[in-house]
Short mmCIF file of C-alpha atoms and ligand atoms in Angstrom, two decimals:
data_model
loop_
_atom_site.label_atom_id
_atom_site.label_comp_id
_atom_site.label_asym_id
_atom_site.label_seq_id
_atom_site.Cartn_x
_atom_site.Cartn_y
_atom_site.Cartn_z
CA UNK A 1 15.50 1.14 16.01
CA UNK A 2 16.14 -2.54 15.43
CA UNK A 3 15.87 -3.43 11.96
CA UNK A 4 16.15 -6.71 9.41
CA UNK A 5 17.34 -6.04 6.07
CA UNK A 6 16.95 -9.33 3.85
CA UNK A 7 19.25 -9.04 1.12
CA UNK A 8 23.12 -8.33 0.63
CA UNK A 9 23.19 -7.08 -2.62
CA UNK A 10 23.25 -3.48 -3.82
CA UNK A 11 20.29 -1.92 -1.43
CA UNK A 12 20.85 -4.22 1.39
CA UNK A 13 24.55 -2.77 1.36
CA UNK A 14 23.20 0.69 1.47
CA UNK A 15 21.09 0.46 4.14
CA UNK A 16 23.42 -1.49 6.20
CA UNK A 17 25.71 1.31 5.57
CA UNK A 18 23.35 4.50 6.41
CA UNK A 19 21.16 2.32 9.13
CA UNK A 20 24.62 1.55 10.81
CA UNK A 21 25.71 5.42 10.33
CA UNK A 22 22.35 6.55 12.11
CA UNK A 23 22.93 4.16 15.03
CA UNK A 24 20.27 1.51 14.75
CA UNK A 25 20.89 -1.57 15.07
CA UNK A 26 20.93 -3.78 12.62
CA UNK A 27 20.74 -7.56 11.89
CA UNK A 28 21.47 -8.59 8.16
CA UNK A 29 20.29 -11.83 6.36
CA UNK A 30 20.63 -13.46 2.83
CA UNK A 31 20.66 -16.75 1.00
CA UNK A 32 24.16 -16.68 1.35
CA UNK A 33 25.13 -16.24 5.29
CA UNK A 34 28.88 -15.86 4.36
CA UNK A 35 27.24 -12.50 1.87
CA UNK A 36 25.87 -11.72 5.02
CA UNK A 37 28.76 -12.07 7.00
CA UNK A 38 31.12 -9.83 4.89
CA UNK A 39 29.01 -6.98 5.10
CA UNK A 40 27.88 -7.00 8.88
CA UNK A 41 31.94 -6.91 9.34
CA UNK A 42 31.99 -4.14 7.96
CA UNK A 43 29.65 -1.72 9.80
CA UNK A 44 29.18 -1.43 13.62
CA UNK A 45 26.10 -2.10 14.95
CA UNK A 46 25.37 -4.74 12.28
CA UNK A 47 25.20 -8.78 12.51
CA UNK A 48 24.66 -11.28 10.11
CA UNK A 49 21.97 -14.05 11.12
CA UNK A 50 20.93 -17.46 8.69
CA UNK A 51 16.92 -16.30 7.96
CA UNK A 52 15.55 -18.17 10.25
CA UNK A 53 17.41 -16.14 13.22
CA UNK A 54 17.66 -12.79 11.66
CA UNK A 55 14.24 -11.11 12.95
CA UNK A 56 15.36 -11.25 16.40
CA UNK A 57 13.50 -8.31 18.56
CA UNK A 58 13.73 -6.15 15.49
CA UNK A 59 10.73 -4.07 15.07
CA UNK A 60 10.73 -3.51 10.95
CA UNK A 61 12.00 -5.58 8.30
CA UNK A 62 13.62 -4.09 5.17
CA UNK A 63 13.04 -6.39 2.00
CA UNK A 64 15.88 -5.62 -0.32
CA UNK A 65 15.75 -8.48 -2.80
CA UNK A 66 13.88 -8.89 -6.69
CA UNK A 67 10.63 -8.70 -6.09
CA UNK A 68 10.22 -12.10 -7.55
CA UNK A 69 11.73 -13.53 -3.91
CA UNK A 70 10.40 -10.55 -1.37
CA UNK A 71 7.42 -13.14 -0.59
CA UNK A 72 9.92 -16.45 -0.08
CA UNK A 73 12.17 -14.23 1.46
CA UNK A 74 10.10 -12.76 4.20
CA UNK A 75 8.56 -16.19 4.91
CA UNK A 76 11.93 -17.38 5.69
CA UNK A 77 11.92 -15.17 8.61
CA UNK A 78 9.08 -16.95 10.22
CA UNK A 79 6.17 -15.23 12.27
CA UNK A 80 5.82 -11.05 11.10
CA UNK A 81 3.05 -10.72 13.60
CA UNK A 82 2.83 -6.63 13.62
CA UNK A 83 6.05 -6.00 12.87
CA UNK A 84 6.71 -3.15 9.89
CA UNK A 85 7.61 -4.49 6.75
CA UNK A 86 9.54 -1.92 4.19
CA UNK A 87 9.09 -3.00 0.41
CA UNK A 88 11.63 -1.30 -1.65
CA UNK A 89 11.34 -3.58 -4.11
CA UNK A 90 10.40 -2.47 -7.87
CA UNK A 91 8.56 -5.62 -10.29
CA UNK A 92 11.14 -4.92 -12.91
CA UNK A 93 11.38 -6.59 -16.39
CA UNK A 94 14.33 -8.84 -17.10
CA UNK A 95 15.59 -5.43 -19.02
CA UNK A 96 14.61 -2.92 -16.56
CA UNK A 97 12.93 -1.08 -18.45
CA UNK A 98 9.37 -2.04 -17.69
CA UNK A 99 7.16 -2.94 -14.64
CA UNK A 100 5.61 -6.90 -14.77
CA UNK A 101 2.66 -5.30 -13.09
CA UNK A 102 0.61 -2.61 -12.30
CA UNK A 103 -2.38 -0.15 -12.52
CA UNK A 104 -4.52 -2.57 -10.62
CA UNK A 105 -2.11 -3.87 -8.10
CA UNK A 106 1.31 -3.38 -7.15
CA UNK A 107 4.55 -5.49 -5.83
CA UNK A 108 3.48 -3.83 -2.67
CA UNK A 109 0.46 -4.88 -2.44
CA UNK A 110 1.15 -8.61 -3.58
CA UNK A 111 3.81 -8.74 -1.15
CA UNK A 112 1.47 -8.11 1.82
CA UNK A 113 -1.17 -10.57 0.67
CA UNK A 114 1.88 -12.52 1.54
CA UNK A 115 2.44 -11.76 4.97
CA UNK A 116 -0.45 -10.86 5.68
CA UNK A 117 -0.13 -10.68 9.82
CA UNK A 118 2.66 -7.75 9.41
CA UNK A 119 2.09 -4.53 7.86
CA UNK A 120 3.63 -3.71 4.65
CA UNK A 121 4.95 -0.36 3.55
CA UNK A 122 6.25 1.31 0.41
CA UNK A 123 9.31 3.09 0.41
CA UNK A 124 12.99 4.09 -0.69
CA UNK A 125 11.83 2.02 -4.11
CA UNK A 126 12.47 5.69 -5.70
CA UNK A 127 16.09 5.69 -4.89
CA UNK A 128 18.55 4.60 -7.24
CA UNK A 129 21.27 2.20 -4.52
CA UNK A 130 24.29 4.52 -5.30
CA UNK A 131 22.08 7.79 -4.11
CA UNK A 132 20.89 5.67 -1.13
CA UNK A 133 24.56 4.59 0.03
CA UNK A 134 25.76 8.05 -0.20
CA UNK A 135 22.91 9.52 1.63
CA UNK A 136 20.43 12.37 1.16
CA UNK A 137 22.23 15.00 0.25
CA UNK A 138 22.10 16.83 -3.43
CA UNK A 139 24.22 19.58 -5.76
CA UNK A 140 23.20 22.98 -4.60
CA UNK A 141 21.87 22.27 -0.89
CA UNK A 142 19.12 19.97 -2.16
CA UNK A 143 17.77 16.86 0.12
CA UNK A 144 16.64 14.44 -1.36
CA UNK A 145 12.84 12.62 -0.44
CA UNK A 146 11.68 8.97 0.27
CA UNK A 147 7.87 8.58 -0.50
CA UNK A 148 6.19 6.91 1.65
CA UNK A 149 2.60 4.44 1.38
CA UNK A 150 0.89 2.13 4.09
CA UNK A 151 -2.15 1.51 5.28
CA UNK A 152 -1.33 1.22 8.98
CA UNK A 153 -0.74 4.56 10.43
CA UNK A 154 1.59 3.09 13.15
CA UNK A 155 3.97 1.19 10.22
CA UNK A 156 3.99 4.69 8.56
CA UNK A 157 5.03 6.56 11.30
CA UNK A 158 7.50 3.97 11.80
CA UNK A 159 9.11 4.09 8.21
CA UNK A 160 8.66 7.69 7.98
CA UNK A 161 10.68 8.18 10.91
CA UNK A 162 13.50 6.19 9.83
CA UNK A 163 13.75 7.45 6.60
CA UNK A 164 14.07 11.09 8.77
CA UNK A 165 16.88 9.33 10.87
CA UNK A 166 18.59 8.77 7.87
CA UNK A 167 18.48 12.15 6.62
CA UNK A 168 15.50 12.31 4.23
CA UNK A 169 12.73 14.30 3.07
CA UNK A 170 9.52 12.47 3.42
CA UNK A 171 6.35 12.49 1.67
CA UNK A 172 3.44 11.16 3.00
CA UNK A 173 1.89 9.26 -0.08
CA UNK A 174 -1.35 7.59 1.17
CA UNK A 175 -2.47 4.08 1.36
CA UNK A 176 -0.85 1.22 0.03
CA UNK A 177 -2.54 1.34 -2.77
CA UNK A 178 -0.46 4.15 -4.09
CA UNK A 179 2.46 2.38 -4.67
CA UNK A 180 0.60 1.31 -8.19
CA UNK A 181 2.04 4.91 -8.94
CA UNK A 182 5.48 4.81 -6.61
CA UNK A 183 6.60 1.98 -9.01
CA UNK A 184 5.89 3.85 -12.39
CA UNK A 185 7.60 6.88 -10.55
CA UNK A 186 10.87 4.40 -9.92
CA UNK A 187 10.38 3.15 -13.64
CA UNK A 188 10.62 6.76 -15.14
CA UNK A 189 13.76 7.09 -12.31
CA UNK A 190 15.15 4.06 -14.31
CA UNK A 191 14.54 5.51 -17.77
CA UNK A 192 15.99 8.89 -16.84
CA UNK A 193 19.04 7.46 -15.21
CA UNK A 194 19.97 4.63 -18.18
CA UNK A 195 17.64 5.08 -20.74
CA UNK A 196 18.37 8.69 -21.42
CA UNK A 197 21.34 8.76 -19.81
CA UNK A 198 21.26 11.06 -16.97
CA UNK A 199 23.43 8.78 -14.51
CA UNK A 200 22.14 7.07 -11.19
CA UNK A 201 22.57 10.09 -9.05
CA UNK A 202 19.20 11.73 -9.70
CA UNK A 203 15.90 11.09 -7.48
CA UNK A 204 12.42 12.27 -7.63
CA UNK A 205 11.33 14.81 -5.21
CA UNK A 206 7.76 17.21 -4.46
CA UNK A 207 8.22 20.76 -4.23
CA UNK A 208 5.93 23.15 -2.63
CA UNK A 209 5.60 26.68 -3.66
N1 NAP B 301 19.49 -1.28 -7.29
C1 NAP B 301 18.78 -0.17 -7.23
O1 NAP B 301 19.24 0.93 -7.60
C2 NAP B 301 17.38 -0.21 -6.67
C3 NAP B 301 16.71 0.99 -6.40
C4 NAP B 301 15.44 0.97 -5.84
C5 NAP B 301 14.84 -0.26 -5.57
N2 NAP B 301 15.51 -1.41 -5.87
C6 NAP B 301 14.85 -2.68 -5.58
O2 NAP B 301 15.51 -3.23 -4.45
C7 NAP B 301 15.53 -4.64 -4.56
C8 NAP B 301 16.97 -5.13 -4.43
O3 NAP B 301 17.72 -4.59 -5.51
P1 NAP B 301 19.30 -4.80 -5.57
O4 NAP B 301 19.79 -3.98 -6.69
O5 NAP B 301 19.87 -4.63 -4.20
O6 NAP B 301 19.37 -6.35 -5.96
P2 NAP B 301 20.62 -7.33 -5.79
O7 NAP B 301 21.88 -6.58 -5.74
O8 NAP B 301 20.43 -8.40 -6.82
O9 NAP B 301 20.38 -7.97 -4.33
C9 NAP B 301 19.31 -8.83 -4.06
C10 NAP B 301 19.63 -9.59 -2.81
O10 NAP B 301 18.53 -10.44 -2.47
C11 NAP B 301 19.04 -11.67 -2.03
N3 NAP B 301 18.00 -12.71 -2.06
C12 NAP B 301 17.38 -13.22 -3.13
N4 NAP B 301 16.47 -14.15 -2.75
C13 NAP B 301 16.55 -14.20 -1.41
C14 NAP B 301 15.89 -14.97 -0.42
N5 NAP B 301 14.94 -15.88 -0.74
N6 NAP B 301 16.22 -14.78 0.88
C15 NAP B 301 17.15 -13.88 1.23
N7 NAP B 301 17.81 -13.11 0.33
C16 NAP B 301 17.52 -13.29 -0.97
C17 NAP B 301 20.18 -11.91 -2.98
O11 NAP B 301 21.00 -12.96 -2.54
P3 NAP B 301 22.16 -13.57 -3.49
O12 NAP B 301 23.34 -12.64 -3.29
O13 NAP B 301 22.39 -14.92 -2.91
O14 NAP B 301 21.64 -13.59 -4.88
C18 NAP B 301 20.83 -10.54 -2.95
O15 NAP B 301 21.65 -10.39 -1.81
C19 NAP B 301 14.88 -5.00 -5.89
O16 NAP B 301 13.55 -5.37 -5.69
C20 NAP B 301 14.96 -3.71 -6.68
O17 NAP B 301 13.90 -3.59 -7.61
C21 NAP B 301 16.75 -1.43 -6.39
#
């Protein structure tokens, strides 16, 4: 696939990593183009592009900054016409240890009242950036899951089979709607991996019996 990740920073770097392990192709953007530049040189398949160039051809558009700037961010791209938008981003509190909002909307959601021509999923916003870097694989032969929400069946399919490319477990969680509860799920992520301690290499996952 040819992707856009916005953002250099901890998630951005993990998905250039894994997206650039998979073989997609990859163009990477930022506030900072020399950010950008540093970590396209270090994965093949991956080029750093000011905002205004960095949607290219590419079919979906991973938005790894603060949810505060996911809106700015994407509009720096220019026109998302139909193109698949991943939001991975969680509306933490300055402390991380609460959501700014919730129950009756999400940072999903908001986001795609912002772009409103492209079609917004939720995803990967339930993996710490250390698990995502190192990939799906757990203690004890366990793979680990990326849940997945949209409303358009077509951006679903699309996310869902990238996050397989990558080597994860999906879960098909609804409409968009539902990531009012994928953003609580990343909170309690949060609170299990600093609050009570349990480290940053833990993720959520649905078993069946
Ligand atoms: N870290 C995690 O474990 C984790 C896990 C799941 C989800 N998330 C979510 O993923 C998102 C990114 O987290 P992170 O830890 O990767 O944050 P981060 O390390 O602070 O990186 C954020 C990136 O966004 C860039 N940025 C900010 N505004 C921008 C704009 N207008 N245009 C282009 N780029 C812009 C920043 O650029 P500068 O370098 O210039 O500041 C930085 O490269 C957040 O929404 C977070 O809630 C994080």
């Amino acid at each position: 696939m040819k992707i856009t990740v916005i953002g250099t920073g901890n998630m951005g770097s993990g998905f250039a990593k894994q997206l650039s392990a998979a073989g997609h192709s990859v163009r990477v953007t930022g506030r900072d183009i020399t950010k950008a530049q540093a970590l396209a040189d270090q994965y093949a398949n991956v080029s750093a592009y000011a905002p205004a160039q960095a949607l290219g051809d590419s079919e979906v558009v991973v938005v790894a900054t603060a949810y505060a700037d996911a809106a700015s961010a994407l509009q720096s791209l220019g026109d998302l016409t139909g193109k698949v938008v991943i939001d991975i981003t969680n509306p933490l509190s300055a402390d991380y240890m609460s959501l700014t909002i919730g129950h009756v909307t999400s940072a999903a959601e908001e986001i795609a009242k912002s772009v409103p021509q492209a079609h917004v999923v939720k995803a990967f916003n339930t993996l710490f950036a250390q698990v995502l870097a190192d990939g799906p694989k757990f203690a004890n032969d366990q793979r680990g899951s990326v849940f997945v929400a949209a409303d358009n069946e077509r951006a679903k399919q699309t996310a869902i089979a990238l996050a397989q490319s990558l080597g994860w477990n999906t879960v098909d969680a609804g409409g968009l709607v539902n990531a009012r509860y994928l953003e609580p799920l990343a909170g309690l992520n949060i609170y299990l991996g600093y609050g009570a301690g349990m480290g940053t290499s833990i993720a959520p996952v649905w078993l069946h019996k």
